[in-house]
Tab-separated table of C-alpha atoms in Angstrom:
chain	number	residue	atom	x	y	z
A	18	MET	CA	-0.031	-0.032	-0.111
A	19	GLU	CA	1.743	3.245	-0.817
A	20	ALA	CA	2.286	5.698	1.807
A	21	ASP	CA	-0.160	8.916	1.732
A	22	SER	CA	1.892	11.580	0.151
A	23	GLY	CA	-0.085	14.406	0.798
A	24	SER	CA	-0.222	17.686	-1.621
A	25	GLU	CA	3.383	18.324	-1.060
A	26	GLN	CA	5.616	18.308	-3.982
A	27	HIS	CA	9.187	16.887	-3.784
A	28	GLY	CA	11.498	17.206	-6.462
A	29	CYS	CA	14.033	20.001	-7.456
A	30	VAL	CA	13.499	23.110	-9.897
A	31	HIS	CA	14.046	20.301	-12.914
A	32	TYR	CA	11.958	17.573	-11.725
A	33	ARG	CA	8.681	16.531	-9.740
A	34	ARG	CA	9.567	13.337	-7.693
A	35	LYS	CA	10.141	11.619	-4.514
A	36	CYS	CA	13.325	11.057	-4.555
A	37	LYS	CA	17.129	12.052	-4.444
A	38	ILE	CA	20.411	10.502	-6.530
A	39	ARG	CA	23.173	9.363	-4.876
A	40	ALA	CA	25.727	10.226	-7.329
A	41	PRO	CA	28.229	7.190	-8.163
A	42	CYS	CA	31.131	9.780	-9.631
A	43	CYS	CA	31.345	11.485	-6.131
A	44	GLY	CA	29.254	10.024	-3.790
A	45	GLU	CA	27.510	12.976	-3.068
A	46	VAL	CA	23.666	13.414	-3.009
A	47	PHE	CA	21.468	15.495	-5.530
A	48	GLY	CA	17.882	16.311	-6.229
A	49	CYS	CA	18.884	15.117	-10.148
A	50	ARG	CA	21.558	15.074	-12.448
A	51	HIS	CA	21.371	18.213	-13.825
A	52	CYS	CA	21.660	19.382	-10.297
A	53	HIS	CA	24.689	17.366	-10.006
A	54	ASN	CA	25.876	18.952	-13.078
A	55	GLU	CA	25.607	22.158	-12.330
A	56	ALA	CA	27.251	22.214	-9.217
A	57	LYS	CA	30.207	20.078	-10.377
A	58	ASP	CA	30.826	21.127	-14.386
A	59	SER	CA	30.148	24.569	-13.715
A	60	LEU	CA	32.763	27.508	-14.458
A	61	GLU	CA	33.291	27.862	-10.548
A	62	VAL	CA	34.883	24.446	-10.506
A	63	ASN	CA	38.500	24.221	-10.996
A	64	VAL	CA	38.534	22.421	-14.307
A	65	ARG	CA	40.492	19.580	-13.327
A	66	ASP	CA	37.735	18.568	-11.057
A	67	ARG	CA	34.543	19.168	-13.107
A	68	HIS	CA	32.745	16.477	-14.395
A	69	GLU	CA	29.176	15.064	-14.979
A	70	VAL	CA	27.139	12.139	-13.686
A	71	PRO	CA	26.915	8.977	-15.954
A	72	ARG	CA	22.953	8.344	-15.751
A	73	HIS	CA	23.268	5.022	-16.950
A	74	GLU	CA	25.676	4.029	-13.495
A	75	ILE	CA	23.432	5.828	-10.621
A	76	LYS	CA	22.763	2.825	-8.087
A	77	LEU	CA	21.607	4.446	-5.329
A	78	VAL	CA	18.772	6.760	-4.662
A	79	ILE	CA	17.163	8.238	-1.349
A	80	CYS	CA	13.260	8.230	-0.683
A	81	SER	CA	12.354	12.098	0.121
A	82	LEU	CA	9.510	11.409	2.089
A	83	CYS	CA	11.557	8.775	4.458
A	84	ASN	CA	14.808	8.788	3.997
A	85	LYS	CA	15.299	5.894	3.121
A	86	GLU	CA	18.409	4.577	0.678
A	87	GLN	CA	18.108	2.032	-1.627
A	88	ASP	CA	18.924	0.325	-4.565
A	89	VAL	CA	17.141	2.566	-7.827
A	90	GLN	CA	13.522	1.402	-8.182
A	91	GLN	CA	10.058	3.239	-8.532
A	92	ASN	CA	8.895	2.412	-5.048
A	93	CYS	CA	10.601	2.752	-2.402
A	94	SER	CA	11.104	-0.187	-0.136
A	95	ASN	CA	10.773	1.553	3.138
A	96	CYS	CA	7.952	3.399	3.140
A	97	GLY	CA	5.921	2.249	-0.331
A	98	VAL	CA	5.585	6.018	-1.879
A	99	CYS	CA	5.927	6.077	-5.413
A	100	LEU	CA	9.165	7.979	-6.473
A	101	GLY	CA	8.288	8.712	-9.497
A	102	LYS	CA	4.878	8.599	-11.530
A	103	TYR	CA	7.098	7.882	-14.756
A	104	PHE	CA	10.461	5.532	-14.014
A	105	CYS	CA	12.803	4.264	-16.296
A	106	ALA	CA	15.420	1.401	-14.814
A	107	LYS	CA	17.648	1.888	-18.055
A	108	CYS	CA	18.336	5.631	-17.522
A	109	ASN	CA	17.603	5.840	-13.431
A	110	PHE	CA	15.190	8.290	-14.051
A	111	PHE	CA	11.893	9.473	-12.148
A	112	ASP	CA	9.578	12.152	-13.139
A	113	ASP	CA	6.226	12.748	-11.447
A	114	ASP	CA	5.270	15.256	-14.108
A	115	VAL	CA	3.938	12.413	-16.954
A	116	SER	CA	2.241	15.466	-19.015
A	117	LYS	CA	5.702	15.464	-20.549
A	118	ASN	CA	4.148	12.251	-22.156
A	119	GLN	CA	7.890	10.699	-22.122
A	120	PHE	CA	8.992	7.148	-23.053
A	121	HIS	CA	12.534	5.755	-23.678
A	122	CYS	CA	14.413	4.914	-27.221
A	123	ASP	CA	16.713	2.028	-26.919
A	124	GLY	CA	18.267	3.270	-30.084
A	125	CYS	CA	18.893	6.715	-28.858
A	126	GLY	CA	19.519	5.327	-25.258
A	127	ILE	CA	17.714	7.776	-23.364
A	128	CYS	CA	14.525	9.098	-22.345
A	129	ARG	CA	12.470	11.747	-24.421
A	130	THR	CA	9.452	13.603	-24.190
A	131	GLY	CA	6.790	14.014	-26.269
A	132	GLY	CA	4.811	10.472	-26.869
A	133	ALA	CA	6.440	7.492	-28.367
A	134	GLU	CA	3.767	7.939	-31.074
A	135	ASN	CA	5.220	11.331	-32.431
A	136	PHE	CA	8.554	10.388	-32.794
A	137	TYR	CA	10.198	7.833	-34.834
A	138	HIS	CA	14.050	6.828	-34.120
A	139	CYS	CA	16.547	7.174	-37.433
A	140	GLU	CA	19.093	4.333	-37.831
A	141	THR	CA	21.556	6.560	-40.019
A	142	CYS	CA	21.333	9.714	-38.118
A	143	GLY	CA	21.525	7.484	-34.730
A	144	CYS	CA	18.726	10.111	-32.978
A	145	CYS	CA	14.926	10.525	-32.937
A	146	TYR	CA	12.995	13.202	-35.116
A	147	SER	CA	9.411	13.870	-35.857
A	148	TYR	CA	7.366	12.006	-37.706
A	149	LEU	CA	6.520	15.275	-39.284
A	150	LEU	CA	9.918	15.479	-40.531
A	151	LYS	CA	10.216	11.486	-42.047
A	152	ASP	CA	10.171	11.864	-45.942
A	153	SER	CA	11.944	15.078	-45.278
A	154	HIS	CA	15.098	15.731	-43.412
A	155	ARG	CA	18.215	15.354	-44.226
A	156	CYS	CA	20.677	12.242	-42.547
A	157	VAL	CA	24.248	12.533	-41.052
A	158	GLU	CA	25.786	9.469	-40.136
A	159	ARG	CA	25.664	9.535	-36.441
A	160	ALA	CA	24.460	12.809	-35.825
A	161	MET	CA	23.916	12.507	-32.531
A	162	HIS	CA	28.367	11.929	-32.401
A	163	HIS	CA	28.926	14.971	-33.921
A	164	ASN	CA	29.671	17.928	-31.685
A	165	CYS	CA	27.528	21.439	-32.309
A	166	PRO	CA	29.457	24.234	-33.525
A	167	VAL	CA	27.838	26.661	-31.201
A	168	CYS	CA	29.080	25.277	-27.987
A	169	PHE	CA	30.874	21.958	-29.083
A	170	GLU	CA	28.511	19.255	-27.489
A	171	ILE	CA	27.097	16.641	-28.667
A	172	VAL	CA	23.273	17.045	-30.025
A	173	SER	CA	21.865	18.187	-33.448
A	174	CYS	CA	18.830	19.755	-34.556
A	175	PRO	CA	15.787	18.081	-36.502
A	176	ASN	CA	16.670	19.338	-40.141
A	177	GLY	CA	20.335	16.898	-39.522
A	178	ASN	CA	22.688	19.252	-38.328
A	179	ASP	CA	24.619	19.290	-35.491
A	180	VAL	CA	23.173	22.206	-33.593
A	181	LYS	CA	21.639	22.467	-29.929
A	182	PRO	CA	17.688	23.142	-30.063
A	183	ARG	CA	18.874	25.846	-27.600
A	184	HIS	CA	20.966	27.892	-29.961
A	185	PHE	CA	18.060	27.993	-32.572
A	186	VAL	CA	17.240	31.626	-33.137
A	187	ARG	CA	13.669	32.219	-32.908
A	188	PHE	CA	12.352	29.001	-34.517
A	189	SER	CA	15.172	28.183	-37.124
A	190	CYS	CA	18.530	26.047	-37.078
A	191	PRO	CA	21.223	28.423	-37.267
A	192	ILE	CA	23.315	26.544	-39.963
A	193	CYS	CA	20.351	25.622	-42.466
A	194	LEU	CA	17.829	28.192	-41.320
A	195	ARG	CA	15.108	26.005	-41.780
A	196	SER	CA	12.397	25.689	-39.492
A	197	GLY	CA	13.412	23.329	-36.678
A	198	CYS	CA	9.364	22.690	-35.762
A	199	ASP	CA	5.746	22.078	-37.012
A	200	MET	CA	5.398	26.313	-37.164
A	201	SER	CA	1.770	25.809	-39.415
A	202	ASN	CA	-0.146	27.711	-36.257
A	203	ALA	CA	2.407	30.505	-36.841
A	204	TRP	CA	2.069	31.106	-39.857
A	205	LYS	CA	-1.567	30.760	-39.790
A	206	LYS	CA	-1.770	34.161	-37.022
A	207	LEU	CA	1.930	35.819	-39.477
A	208	ASP	CA	-1.580	35.235	-42.256
A	209	GLN	CA	-4.232	37.121	-39.916
A	210	GLU	CA	-1.631	39.771	-38.927
A	211	VAL	CA	-0.597	40.503	-42.641
A	212	ALA	CA	-4.364	40.496	-43.637
A	213	ALA	CA	-4.860	42.872	-40.556
A	214	SER	CA	-2.233	45.912	-41.555
A	215	PRO	CA	-2.734	46.768	-45.301
A	216	MET	CA	-0.158	48.744	-46.815
A	217	PRO	CA	-0.150	52.308	-47.756
A	218	ALA	CA	-1.684	52.295	-51.223
A	219	ILE	CA	1.791	54.094	-52.884
A	220	TYR	CA	3.200	50.567	-51.488
A	221	GLN	CA	1.125	48.211	-52.899
A	222	LYS	CA	2.628	47.344	-56.099
A	223	LYS	CA	5.804	47.533	-54.580
A	224	MET	CA	7.456	44.031	-55.458
A	225	ILE	CA	10.464	42.162	-53.822
A	226	TRP	CA	12.554	39.056	-54.340
A	227	ILE	CA	12.752	36.311	-51.797
A	228	LEU	CA	14.162	33.064	-50.737
A	229	CYS	CA	12.151	30.516	-48.497
A	230	ASN	CA	14.750	29.164	-46.228
A	231	ASP	CA	12.418	26.073	-45.889
A	232	CYS	CA	11.604	24.727	-49.584
A	233	GLY	CA	14.586	26.613	-51.137
A	234	THR	CA	12.227	28.647	-53.898
A	235	THR	CA	12.552	31.904	-54.941
A	236	SER	CA	9.771	34.244	-55.470
A	237	ASN	CA	8.588	37.722	-56.677
A	238	VAL	CA	5.972	38.748	-53.882
A	239	GLN	CA	4.458	42.048	-52.691
A	240	PHE	CA	6.217	43.788	-50.172
A	241	HIS	CA	4.836	44.153	-46.760
A	242	ILE	CA	6.289	45.222	-43.615
A	243	VAL	CA	5.390	42.538	-41.289
A	244	ALA	CA	6.502	39.588	-43.219
A	245	HIS	CA	6.877	37.554	-46.887
A	246	LYS	CA	5.038	34.553	-46.938
A	247	CYS	CA	6.383	32.031	-49.613
A	248	PRO	CA	4.017	31.304	-52.225
A	249	GLY	CA	5.327	27.661	-52.715
A	250	CYS	CA	4.758	25.948	-49.237
A	251	ASN	CA	3.259	28.872	-46.999
A	252	SER	CA	5.987	29.583	-44.743
A	253	TYR	CA	7.014	32.747	-43.716
A	254	ASN	CA	10.752	31.657	-42.642
A	255	THR	CA	12.344	33.617	-45.609
A	256	ARG	CA	14.167	36.115	-46.512
A	257	GLN	CA	14.642	39.268	-49.041
A	258	THR	CA	17.165	38.684	-51.577
A	259	ARG	CA	16.433	41.264	-54.253
A	260	GLY	CA	14.351	45.018	-54.153
A	261	ALA	CA	14.663	47.235	-51.833
A	262	PRO	CA	11.867	47.663	-49.324
A	263	PRO	CA	10.579	51.490	-49.661
A	264	ALA	CA	12.145	54.620	-47.577
A	265	ALA	CA	10.757	55.141	-44.258
A	266	CYS	CA	8.418	57.552	-43.577
A	267	SER	CA	9.956	60.673	-42.243
A	268	ARG	CA	8.144	61.661	-39.079
A	269	VAL	CA	6.918	65.609	-38.701
């Protein structure tokens, strides 16, 4: 019978869960592996002492309710509380927030979020992609084993470039400039904004050339101060190539 944990939430700034970990590398106790890495792999730590916790080598956890230290398992061996509603014995990972739709990918060897039904594992790239990119992403052999050109850590972007998502400018890859996710809802909002912002009559016949970063099409479109839509794929992820925009109106 699971103990009543009440309405109190346990965990750290990274995860809601009812356990802490004993780091196998240094023997210290932390809320999670990210808490460990922030403390032990930061610029404040001597470079010779910096290290990250090997997540698959975690063997011991401490229950946050009864402080029982035990082998990695979903339920506390002492008080019976569930240490994490989502539990992965392969990654030694616990999380009470199951709204993330976590799942373990054997191909990647890690847990991911977003729901297993929405992703597929590309054997060539060695990582998971959204099914929306199944027929369009560019394969890069062992993409997950290359370094990000921005921070030099290992990862890949959805289009096949080895870039961490946090380095994306707005929504696009800093290398290929293609959208990194499904932007259809954002494009619909831009449609509404463009429609609600008619250009003055003197600019309504102004045409410019644009290049679509998503499909590669070059098009001649009407200039608009808000954004320029690709007539080929309906993306607003475009950039102007020819035809200077009208000069800014002078203020009186």
